[in-house]
């Protein structure tokens, strides 16, 4: 069901948002200033997506999950620990999370297309483009 898949995506986005903020606060190393700013940019993007997805669930007559308890029960994304980390470790974890989010979005898009829910499909197109670009950029940054 699309609403359930959207709620899973919403849960993943919310946990990912907290994870990005945690990393933003706990980055260490010589690239601190650049990564600190980039992480803030990323979590601001996710925050916008959280609101869009929750509102879209309401638009299609669903009920968005709204508590961390609900999110943590179903999320596929692991929370970050409260510890200082270097950027390489952070971006390796973020890359995995963007891949999970991309899988969520692909499934929702496929189901929406099959059910002729074209507004949902179009919204997922935006996220696929965004996530694919971020995955590409992170992979380029992690190359040795």
C-alpha positions as semicolon CSV with decimal commas, in nm:
position;residue;x (nm);y (nm);z (nm)
1;X;0,000;0,000;0,000
2;X;0,138;0,340;-0,100
3;X;0,050;0,509;0,229
4;X;0,244;0,247;0,427
5;X;0,543;0,282;0,195
6;X;0,527;0,661;0,223
7;X;0,521;0,629;0,603
8;X;0,828;0,404;0,591
9;X;0,998;0,665;0,373
10;X;0,887;0,936;0,617
11;X;1,032;0,737;0,909
12;X;1,359;0,689;0,723
13;X;1,378;1,059;0,640
14;X;1,319;1,158;1,002
15;X;1,586;0,927;1,140
16;X;1,823;1,033;0,862
17;X;1,759;1,400;0,949
18;X;1,859;1,339;1,312
19;X;2,161;1,141;1,196
20;X;2,279;1,423;0,971
21;X;2,240;1,672;1,255
22;X;2,435;1,443;1,487
23;X;2,717;1,424;1,235
24;X;2,701;1,801;1,184
25;X;2,762;1,847;1,557
26;X;3,026;1,575;1,582
27;X;3,243;1,617;1,274
28;X;3,615;1,638;1,342
29;X;3,925;1,676;1,132
30;X;4,095;1,920;0,903
31;X;3,793;1,945;0,671
32;X;3,562;2,037;0,960
33;X;3,450;2,372;0,821
34;X;3,353;2,243;0,475
35;X;3,184;1,927;0,601
36;X;3,003;2,109;0,881
37;X;2,842;2,341;0,624
38;X;2,764;2,055;0,381
39;X;2,594;1,848;0,650
40;X;2,373;2,144;0,741
41;X;2,278;2,180;0,375
42;X;2,190;1,810;0,359
43;X;1,975;1,807;0,670
44;X;1,793;2,121;0,558
45;X;1,709;1,944;0,230
46;X;1,580;1,642;0,423
47;X;1,373;1,862;0,653
48;X;1,193;2,004;0,349
49;X;1,133;1,653;0,217
50;X;0,989;1,540;0,552
51;X;0,725;1,812;0,533
52;X;0,644;1,739;0,168
53;X;0,604;1,366;0,228
54;X;0,387;1,410;0,540
55;X;0,164;1,659;0,359
56;X;0,144;1,431;0,055
57;X;0,026;1,146;0,277
58;X;-0,251;1,376;0,401
59;X;-0,336;1,482;0,045
60;X;-0,398;1,119;-0,053
61;X;-0,618;1,070;0,255
62;X;-0,358;0,889;0,462
63;X;-0,231;0,951;0,812
64;X;0,139;1,035;0,843
65;X;0,333;0,896;1,134
66;X;0,446;1,175;1,364
67;X;0,643;1,043;1,660
68;X;1,002;0,930;1,694
69;X;0,868;0,616;1,860
70;X;0,672;0,535;1,544
71;X;0,969;0,613;1,321
72;X;1,215;0,407;1,522
73;X;0,985;0,104;1,513
74;X;0,997;0,081;1,133
75;X;1,304;0,270;1,009
76;X;1,565;0,102;0,794
77;X;1,825;0,366;0,881
78;X;2,045;0,328;1,187
79;X;2,082;0,620;1,422
80;X;2,423;0,783;1,461
81;X;2,610;0,744;1,787
82;X;2,710;1,050;1,988
83;X;3,077;1,040;1,900
84;X;3,326;1,247;1,706
85;X;3,381;1,121;1,352
86;X;3,597;1,200;1,052
87;X;3,424;1,294;0,728
88;X;3,514;0,977;0,536
89;X;3,337;0,757;0,791
90;X;3,038;0,992;0,794
91;X;3,002;1,000;0,417
92;X;3,037;0,622;0,386
93;X;2,737;0,587;0,619
94;X;2,542;0,866;0,449
95;X;2,598;0,699;0,112
96;X;2,436;0,378;0,239
97;X;2,142;0,577;0,373
98;X;2,085;0,760;0,045
99;X;2,079;0,419;-0,126
100;X;1,810;0,302;0,118
101;X;1,608;0,618;0,053
102;X;1,645;0,568;-0,322
103;X;1,512;0,212;-0,288
104;X;1,212;0,344;-0,090
105;X;1,138;0,605;-0,354
106;X;1,175;0,360;-0,644
107;X;0,925;0,120;-0,486
108;X;0,677;0,400;-0,416
109;X;0,712;0,531;-0,772
110;X;0,659;0,187;-0,926
111;X;0,350;0,123;-0,713
112;X;0,215;0,472;-0,780
113;X;0,254;0,424;-1,155
114;X;0,078;0,087;-1,137
115;X;-0,209;0,242;-0,940
116;X;-0,223;0,552;-1,164
117;X;-0,133;0,780;-0,872
118;X;0,064;1,016;-1,093
119;X;0,107;1,299;-0,842
120;X;0,279;1,057;-0,604
121;X;0,491;0,926;-0,889
122;X;0,592;1,278;-0,992
123;X;0,696;1,364;-0,635
124;X;0,910;1,050;-0,624
125;X;1,075;1,154;-0,953
126;X;1,201;1,468;-0,780
127;X;1,349;1,265;-0,495
128;X;1,508;1,012;-0,729
129;X;1,687;1,287;-0,918
130;X;1,802;1,448;-0,594
131;X;1,921;1,126;-0,431
132;X;2,097;0,998;-0,743
133;X;2,293;1,321;-0,772
134;X;2,389;1,311;-0,405
135;X;2,497;0,947;-0,433
136;X;2,713;1,033;-0,734
137;X;2,871;1,331;-0,557
138;X;2,946;1,134;-0,239
139;X;3,098;0,849;-0,441
140;X;3,322;1,099;-0,619
141;X;3,430;1,244;-0,286
142;X;3,509;0,899;-0,143
143;X;3,726;0,793;-0,440
144;X;4,090;0,740;-0,369
